[in-house]
């Protein structure tokens, strides 16, 4: 059993998952109509099936020590993340409002979730930050939710799930990107089910390991969509953060997309620069899981080449992905390889550069 | 001596009339009164229009005597086989038999395509080999056609599947195909194409052909993941798998990811005898076109080393727009032994073409 490595002092942890201990915790933040709906219709939980509670990856043994689901106790998360050196932790709550087909219910649950995050988490410790959870399947409702929390010092990002009904670059989603850009918030994309498409591009996998492996494929399709649709040409100030989806696949996709752009760009004339250049400017990736080589010799050969290929370490954001339990050796190899300056960027400075709301509050 | 093997060439059925001599009366009647019904919203053409007419053909590949690109053997000899001194070429006919929603009609078409390939291609040029067209969404019918075609001609060297399937190819419903392929000693080759009505990404339908084309590598990654983790390569220990036109730069990161996940989630797949990456390295081969092009050309050498120089097999994809020239495809000069393996040796060994 590999112990979860303790983060170094002064870090910003860009992907921590806070869990709803019980749906009743949200009831104080729900209008009567929807509280009654949950009770009378037997809705007992919206915990996502994409992290089955029994599966080892879903929670480290240590994080399972509390009375509720892993990640549901602010005190425990404080002790296991913040008190081990992380100056700040960005909470990405995965309680699944995004697969709800009922628009009004979905929007009400997203609002309740954010109010609950503000009161139970952001107020519990000034080192917590949170992402705004939105009903992305209904973009206008998502916009209203973003605007409700724009300017709130604790909310630093808009959270979207990668398993969307339609790719997130498509025009139907542009109001969300516009609202995020207006509010100065990056859009964080995280694996998760938001729309009824099978979790793999070729149908329903039989095993969880196959499904989880495929999370990186959804992210590759989302990045392709965001670039090809011209989202970054339309919203030049927008930053997108790719969460928990591996990192090492990025060069292979940039090369394929660049080559196709040379041959096919008359189809997408608004993409005026090579896709790799667009990606380097606008996209950041959280390092957990890194999905790098497992043996030290390969890692030594691979890492310098990889960093040259992505362009710089500025694209990488440290994350523990607490309480999810990964094989962390490849990520430790990355941090071990970096110079002290580069390590400081990955562990902290890149997050400050990526998240204006964190930067401004730190300066205040 | 064999110097150059092209592992992906497309011969085209010129029109439905070419298949009539091979169809029984029952299906001739169907062709005349119903015809093709696929998962596409269009009677002809593609939901993502390709970059050029003729299914994305090179503009110079239209035969001077008429007909579709790839439909005229003499012109293919002139433009491909003779011009580049190709000693062996594997034909992957993309006629839409496998896409038919009427399974029996699809199976009849697949048989007709294969018989047409024997008469019009394999028997007319000793340099040609061919893949067996099958209705892979009807695995029992596909298995029967594999056994029939393999027995009919030694020029069939592969079973042709497409990567965008109704379910991941590792699932049990597809196992009759692997049983037949293994029994006949033929690799299954999975070739770039879309054939189902399902969204082509797990994030839904993208807007553009450039996304359709780019995301094809994603479908390949999903399929090889499924074949490994669903235990197909354990259950069929002599089965071979070729990935055709899906790229290969994604291989190292995917293998690192799968090995890392196996470390944490291996309890779910206790029957796997080895690390996921070992199955790919030992059992799977990948054709080169369209190869990803690193921004620093020299990085291609490291990439090939990381993927495994024994894994890659050269292909041109003639007559399609993104054709790779046998002498100009690689951005950088490969060491002679590596070049030799990729251009001929790996394919000769894996397909057993020397026999």
XYZ file of C-alpha atoms in Angstrom:
719
model
C 0.000 0.000 0.000
C 1.502 3.328 -1.079
C 0.808 5.991 1.541
C -0.661 9.224 0.289
C 2.303 11.579 0.116
C 1.928 14.636 2.315
C 1.828 17.832 0.269
C 4.690 20.254 0.781
C 4.154 23.421 2.785
C 2.759 26.428 0.981
C 0.971 24.524 -1.737
C -2.369 25.164 -3.375
C -4.304 21.949 -3.860
C -6.436 22.391 -6.981
C -8.655 19.323 -6.738
C -10.261 18.209 -3.486
C -13.686 16.589 -3.346
C -16.131 17.523 -0.655
C -19.073 15.150 -0.309
C -22.635 15.690 0.824
C -23.051 13.488 3.926
C -26.827 13.151 3.527
C -29.296 14.762 1.179
C -31.111 16.170 4.207
C -28.069 18.425 4.747
C -29.203 20.330 1.677
C -32.825 20.708 2.784
C -32.265 23.985 4.663
C -31.080 25.465 1.363
C -33.896 24.073 -0.794
C -37.290 25.685 -1.401
C -40.151 23.740 0.222
C -41.345 22.550 -3.151
C -38.104 20.663 -3.823
C -37.509 19.528 -0.260
C -40.986 17.966 -0.320
C -40.231 16.478 -3.730
C -37.110 14.722 -2.452
C -38.904 13.375 0.610
C -42.183 12.377 -1.021
C -40.571 10.803 -4.058
C -37.960 8.842 -2.170
C -34.845 10.637 -3.405
C -32.262 9.606 -0.836
C -28.973 10.540 -2.531
C -27.420 12.093 -5.623
C -23.984 10.630 -4.930
C -22.467 9.901 -8.344
C -22.111 6.338 -9.617
C -18.820 7.327 -11.218
C -17.110 6.847 -7.827
C -18.672 3.710 -6.319
C -18.163 3.905 -2.571
C -16.691 0.400 -2.246
C -14.082 0.807 -4.969
C -10.568 1.454 -3.580
C -9.924 4.353 -5.963
C -12.928 6.267 -4.649
C -11.398 6.974 -1.231
C -8.097 6.476 0.553
C -8.357 4.193 3.603
C -7.573 7.155 5.839
C -10.345 9.307 4.388
C -12.884 6.587 5.178
C -12.322 7.136 8.905
C -15.212 9.520 9.527
C -18.851 8.759 10.241
C -20.114 9.819 6.789
C -18.942 9.259 3.235
C -15.283 10.062 2.518
C -14.802 13.791 2.086
C -18.029 14.725 3.865
C -16.557 16.018 7.126
C -14.940 19.473 6.896
C -12.900 18.798 10.031
C -11.457 15.592 8.621
C -10.660 17.212 5.261
C -9.056 20.078 7.111
C -6.907 17.650 9.065
C -6.007 15.489 6.061
C -5.447 18.208 3.469
C -5.037 21.684 4.934
C -3.180 20.845 8.109
C -0.612 18.903 6.117
C 0.736 21.930 4.384
C -1.762 22.979 1.765
C -2.322 26.706 2.139
C -5.500 26.492 0.106
C -7.690 23.739 -1.260
C -10.141 24.117 -4.130
C -13.254 22.015 -3.511
C -14.869 20.381 -6.505
C -18.112 18.888 -5.262
C -19.275 15.997 -7.431
C -22.767 15.561 -5.967
C -24.538 14.874 -9.210
C -27.070 17.522 -10.155
C -25.954 17.382 -13.797
C -27.779 14.184 -14.872
C -31.167 15.488 -13.634
C -33.602 15.845 -16.544
C -36.053 18.077 -14.679
C -34.781 21.614 -15.289
C -36.294 23.334 -12.267
C -35.236 20.583 -9.891
C -31.708 20.516 -11.315
C -31.297 24.278 -10.938
C -32.682 24.194 -7.381
C -30.321 21.391 -6.358
C -27.310 23.220 -7.825
C -28.234 26.377 -5.899
C -28.737 24.443 -2.674
C -25.400 22.734 -3.145
C -23.579 26.033 -3.577
C -25.295 27.643 -0.593
C -24.403 24.554 1.422
C -20.779 24.825 0.255
C -20.650 28.466 1.275
C -22.035 27.842 4.762
C -20.624 24.441 5.658
C -17.230 24.608 3.952
C -16.111 28.083 2.988
C -17.226 29.418 6.358
C -15.589 26.519 8.198
C -12.049 27.419 7.216
C -10.663 30.422 5.337
C -8.310 28.097 3.461
C -11.137 26.421 1.571
C -12.124 27.641 -1.886
C -14.901 26.130 -3.970
C -16.112 25.689 -7.515
C -19.601 26.796 -8.469
C -21.620 23.697 -9.326
C -24.064 24.367 -12.159
C -26.822 22.534 -13.998
C -24.788 22.614 -17.188
C -27.475 20.689 -19.055
C -29.573 23.873 -18.876
C -27.111 26.627 -19.833
C -29.365 29.595 -18.968
C -29.882 28.246 -15.452
C -26.136 27.671 -15.196
C -25.525 31.301 -16.146
C -27.898 32.509 -13.432
C -26.080 30.389 -10.862
C -22.671 31.713 -11.925
C -23.962 35.277 -11.675
C -25.364 34.593 -8.200
C -21.861 33.791 -6.930
C -19.751 36.067 -9.126
C -17.620 38.200 -6.833
C -18.019 35.876 -3.846
C -14.499 35.600 -2.448
C -14.720 31.855 -1.842
C -15.890 30.674 -5.260
C -12.989 30.618 -7.686
C -14.097 28.424 -10.608
C -17.090 27.109 -12.537
C -17.280 23.311 -12.490
C -18.461 21.387 -15.555
C -18.510 17.623 -16.056
C -16.900 15.994 -19.072
C -19.645 13.458 -19.771
C -21.899 16.099 -21.293
C -24.897 15.748 -23.573
C -23.092 17.710 -26.283
C -19.431 18.743 -26.354
C -18.748 21.752 -24.156
C -17.341 23.771 -27.049
C -20.650 23.773 -28.908
C -22.474 27.087 -29.174
C -25.236 26.034 -26.776
C -22.622 26.192 -23.996
C -21.227 29.597 -24.915
C -23.426 31.485 -22.422
C -21.702 29.482 -19.668
C -18.248 30.355 -20.971
C -19.314 33.980 -21.375
C -20.584 34.157 -17.792
C -17.414 32.561 -16.458
C -15.256 34.966 -18.452
C -17.304 37.958 -17.247
C -16.887 36.843 -13.655
C -13.150 36.230 -14.107
C -13.558 32.558 -13.264
C -11.802 29.680 -15.008
C -13.958 26.772 -16.174
C -12.833 23.530 -14.544
C -13.802 20.339 -16.359
C -13.918 17.169 -14.306
C -14.871 13.583 -15.198
C -18.471 12.823 -14.446
C -21.785 11.975 -16.021
C -23.903 14.876 -17.134
C -26.082 13.733 -19.899
C -26.980 10.192 -20.765
C -24.242 9.439 -23.274
C -22.454 6.154 -22.598
C -19.273 6.737 -20.589
C -17.103 5.464 -23.430
C -17.177 6.660 -27.051
C -18.022 3.094 -28.079
C -20.776 2.243 -25.628
C -21.095 1.007 -22.080
C -17.974 -0.623 -20.587
C -18.516 -3.635 -18.396
C -15.909 -2.925 -15.729
C -15.267 0.097 -13.545
C -11.553 0.069 -14.328
C -12.411 0.403 -18.025
C -14.900 3.165 -17.340
C -12.449 5.109 -15.196
C -9.669 4.642 -17.755
C -12.016 6.152 -20.320
C -12.453 9.380 -18.345
C -9.345 10.681 -20.059
C -10.950 10.018 -23.451
C -13.934 12.240 -22.690
C -11.492 14.981 -21.726
C -9.625 14.608 -25.021
C -12.897 15.009 -26.905
C -13.822 18.064 -24.809
C -10.495 19.748 -25.436
C -10.819 19.027 -29.158
C -14.277 20.605 -29.104
C -13.253 23.713 -27.159
C -10.409 24.410 -29.573
C -12.201 23.586 -32.841
C -15.364 25.530 -31.988
C -13.306 28.658 -31.397
C -14.282 29.134 -27.736
C -10.917 30.707 -26.992
C -11.108 32.994 -30.016
C -14.505 34.219 -28.823
C -13.505 34.434 -25.121
C -9.804 35.307 -25.216
C -9.646 35.812 -21.450
C -11.061 32.351 -20.631
C -8.935 29.683 -18.949
C -9.997 26.039 -18.842
C -8.617 23.673 -16.202
C -8.734 19.939 -16.942
C -9.109 18.005 -13.699
C -8.373 14.380 -12.772
C -7.942 13.167 -16.316
C -4.261 12.456 -16.721
C -1.711 14.772 -18.242
C 0.702 12.782 -20.373
C -1.757 12.346 -23.264
C -1.577 16.054 -24.053
C 1.329 16.026 -26.555
C -0.192 13.208 -28.590
C -3.468 15.102 -28.941
C -1.722 18.387 -29.775
C 0.237 16.697 -32.564
C -2.805 15.006 -34.026
C -4.881 18.169 -33.825
C -2.110 20.359 -35.277
C -1.679 17.994 -38.201
C -5.408 17.876 -38.866
C -5.618 21.660 -38.550
C -3.072 21.981 -41.353
C -5.217 19.790 -43.593
C -8.720 20.744 -42.489
C -8.647 24.251 -41.070
C -10.835 25.743 -43.769
C -13.634 24.012 -41.850
C -12.809 26.059 -38.717
C -11.443 29.360 -40.058
C -11.761 31.065 -36.665
C -8.918 28.958 -35.324
C -6.111 31.194 -36.515
C -3.266 29.648 -34.546
C -2.114 26.068 -34.338
C -4.273 24.214 -31.780
C -1.205 23.479 -29.678
C -0.572 27.222 -29.304
C -4.198 27.826 -28.322
C -4.027 25.031 -25.768
C -0.815 26.344 -24.228
C -2.349 29.772 -23.774
C -5.716 28.781 -22.380
C -5.569 25.312 -20.832
C -4.161 24.085 -17.535
C -4.109 20.551 -16.173
C -4.236 19.194 -12.634
C -1.472 16.699 -11.955
C -3.512 13.972 -10.216
C -3.392 11.453 -11.743
C -0.344 12.243 -13.874
C -0.317 8.918 -15.757
C 3.426 8.931 -16.257
C 5.921 6.074 -16.514
C 6.136 3.707 -13.565
C 9.822 2.872 -13.683
C 12.467 5.422 -12.772
C 14.653 4.927 -15.831
C 11.803 5.560 -18.280
C 10.640 8.522 -16.212
C 14.102 10.126 -16.368
C 14.117 9.876 -20.148
C 10.488 10.852 -20.556
C 10.032 13.832 -18.220
C 12.415 16.391 -19.786
C 11.089 15.556 -23.240
C 7.488 15.770 -22.029
C 8.026 19.180 -20.417
C 9.601 20.481 -23.623
C 6.684 19.091 -25.596
C 3.969 20.774 -23.557
C 6.022 23.965 -23.618
C 6.504 24.762 -19.937
C 5.547 23.712 -16.437
C 3.214 26.702 -16.348
C 0.427 24.428 -17.586
C 0.524 22.125 -14.558
C -1.411 22.589 -11.323
C -0.762 20.513 -8.234
C -3.706 18.481 -6.944
C -4.121 15.754 -4.369
C -7.528 14.668 -5.707
C -8.399 13.906 -2.078
C -10.049 11.598 -1.122
C -9.589 9.650 -4.376
C -6.828 7.106 -4.075
C -4.345 6.978 -6.940
C -1.072 5.315 -7.607
C 1.006 8.440 -6.957
C 4.528 7.354 -7.894
C 4.487 8.892 -11.413
C 3.421 12.265 -10.007
C 6.066 12.115 -7.303
C 8.604 11.364 -10.027
C 7.490 14.515 -11.839
C 7.847 16.699 -8.725
C 11.170 15.080 -7.915
C 12.452 15.851 -11.385
C 11.586 19.562 -11.355
C 13.948 22.307 -10.263
C 13.029 24.162 -7.062
C 11.604 27.058 -9.088
C 9.573 24.788 -11.325
C 8.277 22.840 -8.345
C 7.132 26.041 -6.681
C 5.261 26.962 -9.845
C 3.461 23.637 -10.020
C 2.709 23.520 -6.312
C 1.562 27.105 -5.933
C 2.386 29.917 -8.364
C 0.631 28.453 -11.384
C -2.584 28.267 -9.369
C -2.227 31.915 -8.394
C -1.755 32.793 -12.056
C -4.739 30.664 -13.095
C -7.294 31.725 -10.475
C -7.796 35.509 -10.274
C -10.121 35.130 -7.292
C -7.400 33.408 -5.280
C -4.808 35.958 -6.308
C -6.965 38.959 -5.481
C -7.977 37.666 -2.054
C -4.354 36.873 -1.252
C -3.419 40.434 -2.185
C -6.251 41.979 -0.165
C 12.847 -9.990 -51.514
C 10.018 -8.061 -49.956
C 11.043 -4.471 -49.380
C 7.805 -2.656 -48.756
C 4.464 -3.770 -47.318
C 1.557 -1.324 -47.352
C -0.865 -2.336 -44.601
C -3.778 -0.099 -45.551
C -5.020 0.349 -49.105
C -8.656 0.916 -50.059
C -10.238 -0.838 -52.971
C -13.698 0.478 -53.752
C -16.756 -1.370 -55.000
C -17.538 0.796 -58.056
C -21.304 0.524 -57.569
C -23.914 -1.940 -56.339
C -24.141 -3.503 -59.792
C -20.635 -4.901 -59.298
C -21.933 -7.055 -56.462
C -24.980 -8.444 -58.266
C -23.196 -11.525 -59.665
C -22.491 -12.629 -56.098
C -25.909 -12.080 -54.545
C -28.624 -14.731 -54.349
C -32.052 -13.897 -55.788
C -33.467 -13.223 -52.320
C -31.029 -10.354 -51.750
C -31.030 -9.089 -55.321
C -34.720 -8.549 -54.803
C -33.969 -6.690 -51.567
C -31.358 -4.552 -53.293
C -33.903 -3.627 -55.954
C -36.829 -2.883 -53.647
C -35.277 -1.681 -50.394
C -31.543 -1.178 -50.703
C -29.095 0.113 -48.141
C -30.404 1.154 -44.732
C -27.657 2.079 -42.276
C -27.499 4.081 -39.040
C -26.648 7.200 -41.055
C -29.336 9.883 -41.334
C -28.550 10.092 -45.043
C -29.248 7.655 -47.823
C -25.768 8.357 -49.172
C -22.761 10.177 -47.822
C -21.627 10.922 -44.287
C -23.015 12.865 -41.346
C -19.646 14.664 -41.167
C -18.936 15.545 -44.814
C -15.347 14.596 -45.528
C -12.706 16.930 -46.822
C -13.153 15.898 -50.448
C -15.489 13.899 -52.697
C -15.159 10.139 -53.004
C -15.113 9.526 -49.230
C -12.207 11.908 -48.615
C -10.154 10.858 -51.646
C -7.048 12.491 -53.041
C -8.189 14.731 -55.865
C -5.769 13.011 -58.254
C -7.008 9.513 -57.391
C -10.072 9.496 -59.648
C -9.363 6.891 -62.366
C -9.077 8.458 -65.842
C -11.443 5.804 -67.156
C -14.141 6.773 -64.652
C -15.359 5.243 -61.418
C -14.569 5.855 -57.767
C -11.050 6.336 -56.396
C -9.705 2.893 -55.590
C -12.064 1.081 -57.939
C -9.649 0.580 -60.853
C -6.824 -1.907 -60.287
C -4.811 -0.733 -63.293
C -4.824 2.833 -62.037
C -3.975 1.660 -58.510
C -0.983 -0.205 -59.953
C 0.173 2.896 -61.756
C -0.447 5.349 -58.931
C 0.562 3.201 -55.960
C 1.928 -0.317 -56.379
C 4.318 0.256 -59.288
C 5.180 3.831 -58.480
C 6.442 3.020 -54.985
C 7.625 -0.551 -55.569
C 5.153 -1.933 -53.088
C 5.648 -5.674 -52.833
C 2.572 -6.479 -50.780
C -0.544 -4.409 -50.099
C -3.407 -5.243 -47.769
C -6.778 -4.131 -49.089
C -9.373 -2.860 -46.630
C -12.634 -2.481 -48.539
C -14.904 0.018 -46.763
C -18.110 -0.913 -48.590
C -20.909 -0.430 -46.084
C -21.933 -4.055 -45.599
C -21.168 -4.002 -41.877
C -23.421 -1.018 -41.334
C -26.638 -2.549 -42.622
C -29.485 -2.578 -40.124
C -30.933 -5.608 -41.882
C -28.426 -8.111 -40.555
C -29.070 -10.792 -43.163
C -28.789 -8.337 -46.032
C -25.556 -7.058 -44.523
C -24.190 -10.592 -44.300
C -25.152 -11.289 -47.930
C -23.414 -8.071 -48.997
C -20.303 -8.942 -46.996
C -20.090 -12.327 -48.696
C -20.583 -10.671 -52.076
C -17.855 -8.092 -51.346
C -15.440 -10.842 -50.395
C -16.189 -12.891 -53.504
C -15.825 -9.761 -55.617
C -12.448 -9.080 -53.938
C -11.233 -12.578 -54.906
C -12.243 -12.285 -58.537
C -11.386 -8.650 -59.208
C -8.390 -8.128 -56.943
C -6.721 -11.119 -55.311
C -6.735 -13.261 -58.471
C -5.526 -10.392 -60.632
C -2.372 -9.274 -58.841
C -0.072 -11.416 -56.703
C 0.947 -8.400 -54.642
C -2.520 -7.998 -53.171
C -3.894 -9.371 -49.918
C -7.310 -8.511 -48.501
C -9.321 -8.168 -45.316
C -12.553 -10.077 -44.927
C -15.582 -7.799 -44.809
C -17.904 -8.904 -41.997
C -21.059 -7.741 -40.242
C -19.389 -7.460 -36.866
C -22.534 -6.256 -35.096
C -24.000 -9.695 -35.934
C -21.124 -11.788 -34.579
C -22.537 -15.233 -35.443
C -23.020 -14.204 -39.073
C -19.579 -12.603 -39.070
C -17.974 -15.766 -37.716
C -19.572 -17.848 -40.466
C -18.279 -15.480 -43.135
C -14.772 -15.509 -41.631
C -14.648 -19.290 -41.877
C -16.119 -19.322 -45.387
C -13.867 -16.611 -46.814
C -10.690 -17.857 -45.124
C -11.243 -21.270 -46.685
C -12.025 -19.740 -50.091
C -8.724 -17.943 -50.727
C -5.280 -17.705 -49.144
C -5.149 -14.012 -50.007
C -7.404 -13.141 -47.074
C -5.083 -12.177 -44.246
C -7.292 -10.286 -41.804
C -10.830 -9.736 -40.502
C -12.027 -6.145 -40.873
C -13.739 -4.381 -37.949
C -14.463 -0.688 -37.356
C -13.748 1.146 -34.082
C -17.049 2.925 -33.498
C -19.179 -0.023 -32.459
C -22.465 -0.351 -30.610
C -20.615 -1.761 -27.598
C -16.950 -2.010 -26.616
C -15.330 -4.785 -28.663
C -14.213 -6.682 -25.571
C -17.746 -7.548 -24.568
C -18.874 -11.162 -24.855
C -21.316 -10.554 -27.685
C -18.331 -10.098 -30.046
C -16.428 -13.196 -28.937
C -17.669 -15.478 -31.770
C -15.691 -13.222 -34.127
C -12.484 -13.777 -32.172
C -13.109 -17.488 -31.943
C -13.363 -17.729 -35.734
C -10.445 -15.393 -36.401
C -8.188 -17.311 -34.049
C -9.259 -20.615 -35.529
C -8.437 -19.364 -39.034
C -5.154 -17.800 -37.909
C -6.240 -14.318 -38.967
C -5.708 -11.055 -37.062
C -8.695 -8.819 -36.520
C -7.902 -5.411 -37.994
C -9.806 -2.437 -36.585
C -9.933 0.327 -39.177
C -10.942 4.028 -38.911
C -14.674 4.413 -39.646
C -17.981 5.309 -38.061
C -20.837 2.883 -38.356
C -23.331 3.329 -35.551
C -25.976 5.891 -34.758
C -24.483 6.546 -31.329
C -22.635 9.779 -30.499
C -19.025 9.444 -31.594
C -17.639 10.770 -28.310
C -18.642 10.188 -24.701
C -19.281 13.930 -24.635
C -21.847 13.724 -27.429
C -21.799 14.793 -31.066
C -19.106 17.275 -32.081
C -19.736 19.715 -34.919
C -16.939 19.186 -37.413
C -15.172 16.579 -39.508
C -11.855 17.695 -37.995
C -13.254 16.562 -34.624
C -14.598 13.328 -36.094
C -11.141 12.626 -37.493
C -9.199 13.744 -34.406
C -11.433 11.849 -31.986
C -11.015 8.616 -33.919
C -7.875 7.980 -31.884
C -10.084 8.200 -28.802
C -12.297 5.381 -30.088
C -9.212 3.266 -30.738
C -8.036 3.859 -27.186
C -11.415 2.773 -25.855
C -11.366 -0.404 -27.952
C -7.887 -1.539 -27.031
C -8.709 -0.833 -23.368
C -11.801 -2.985 -23.653
C -10.054 -5.837 -25.454
C -7.411 -5.977 -22.724
C -9.547 -5.460 -19.620
C -12.472 -7.616 -20.754
C -10.043 -10.510 -21.084
C -10.325 -11.163 -24.823
C -6.581 -11.617 -25.205
C -6.535 -14.148 -22.350
C -9.578 -16.033 -23.583
C -8.170 -16.209 -27.138
C -4.420 -16.677 -26.575
C -3.513 -16.803 -30.283
C -5.725 -13.914 -31.379
C -3.913 -11.014 -33.065
C -5.174 -7.434 -33.193
C -4.158 -4.679 -35.609
C -5.173 -1.044 -35.133
C -5.379 0.663 -38.505
C -5.390 4.434 -39.034
C -5.843 5.391 -35.399
C -2.423 6.905 -34.687
C 0.030 5.632 -32.114
C 1.337 8.574 -30.065
C -1.383 7.869 -27.493
C -0.005 4.414 -26.712
C 2.576 5.227 -23.988
C 0.298 7.503 -21.922
C -2.625 5.077 -22.161
C -0.453 2.148 -21.106
C 0.904 4.095 -18.124
C -2.634 4.977 -17.146
C -3.892 1.405 -17.418
C -0.952 -0.006 -15.481
C -1.476 2.607 -12.771
C -5.164 1.794 -12.531
C -4.448 -1.925 -12.469
C -2.300 -1.259 -9.429
C -5.333 0.186 -7.612
C -8.286 -1.608 -9.217
C -6.828 -4.977 -10.202
C -9.213 -6.783 -7.858
C -11.999 -6.166 -10.354
C -10.160 -8.022 -13.121
C -8.458 -10.875 -11.258
C -8.299 -13.079 -14.358
C -5.832 -10.799 -16.115
C -2.590 -12.734 -16.150
C -0.324 -9.747 -16.790
C -0.071 -5.966 -16.702
C -2.366 -4.274 -19.252
C 0.584 -2.751 -21.128
C 2.141 -6.171 -21.671
C -0.877 -7.327 -23.651
C -0.545 -4.398 -26.006
C 3.193 -4.793 -26.450
C 2.994 -8.532 -27.106
C -0.268 -8.948 -28.929
C -1.249 -5.745 -30.747
C 0.218 -4.098 -33.847
C -0.511 -0.601 -35.141
C -0.284 0.880 -38.621
C 1.545 4.175 -39.039
C -0.744 6.436 -41.082
C -1.812 9.102 -40.172
C 1.095 9.410 -37.800
C 1.141 12.165 -35.234
C 3.917 14.647 -35.976
C 5.826 15.931 -32.934
C 6.750 19.591 -33.162
C 10.410 18.608 -32.822
C 10.863 15.991 -35.555
C 13.495 14.131 -33.574
C 10.932 13.313 -30.890
C 9.461 10.792 -33.310
C 12.421 8.497 -32.647
C 11.804 8.520 -28.898
C 8.108 8.026 -29.472
C 8.683 4.981 -31.666
C 11.026 3.597 -29.048
C 8.443 4.103 -26.314
C 5.619 2.575 -28.343
C 7.893 -0.280 -29.388
C 9.624 -0.518 -32.754
C 8.174 -4.003 -33.230
C 4.601 -2.612 -32.926
C 4.419 -0.340 -35.970
C 3.629 -1.347 -39.553
C 3.749 1.081 -42.468
C 0.592 2.067 -44.336
C -0.285 4.668 -46.973
C -4.107 4.786 -46.760
C -4.254 5.171 -50.543
C -6.371 6.743 -52.083
C -7.448 8.949 -49.182
C -6.535 12.623 -48.684
C -4.162 12.037 -45.809
C -2.070 9.517 -47.783
C 1.426 8.890 -46.414
C 4.215 8.765 -48.997
C 6.497 5.762 -48.387
C 9.616 7.896 -48.676
C 8.424 11.087 -47.023
C 6.063 9.997 -44.267
C 8.571 10.066 -41.441
C 9.619 13.537 -40.349
C 13.048 12.317 -39.423
C 15.428 9.641 -40.584
C 14.924 6.386 -38.731
C 17.800 4.024 -37.932
C 17.993 1.532 -40.831
C 16.999 -1.491 -38.758
C 13.981 0.301 -37.276
C 12.956 1.590 -40.692
C 13.234 -1.897 -42.130
C 11.055 -3.415 -39.450
C 8.355 -0.788 -39.852
C 8.350 -0.826 -43.649
C 8.280 -4.619 -44.033
C 9.542 -6.892 -41.257
C 6.841 -6.375 -38.650
C 4.024 -6.922 -41.131
C 5.670 -9.969 -42.710
C 6.011 -11.544 -39.274
C 2.670 -10.602 -37.829
C 0.535 -11.429 -40.849
C 2.778 -14.356 -41.712
C 3.033 -12.983 -45.249
C 6.254 -14.761 -46.095
C 4.482 -18.106 -46.453
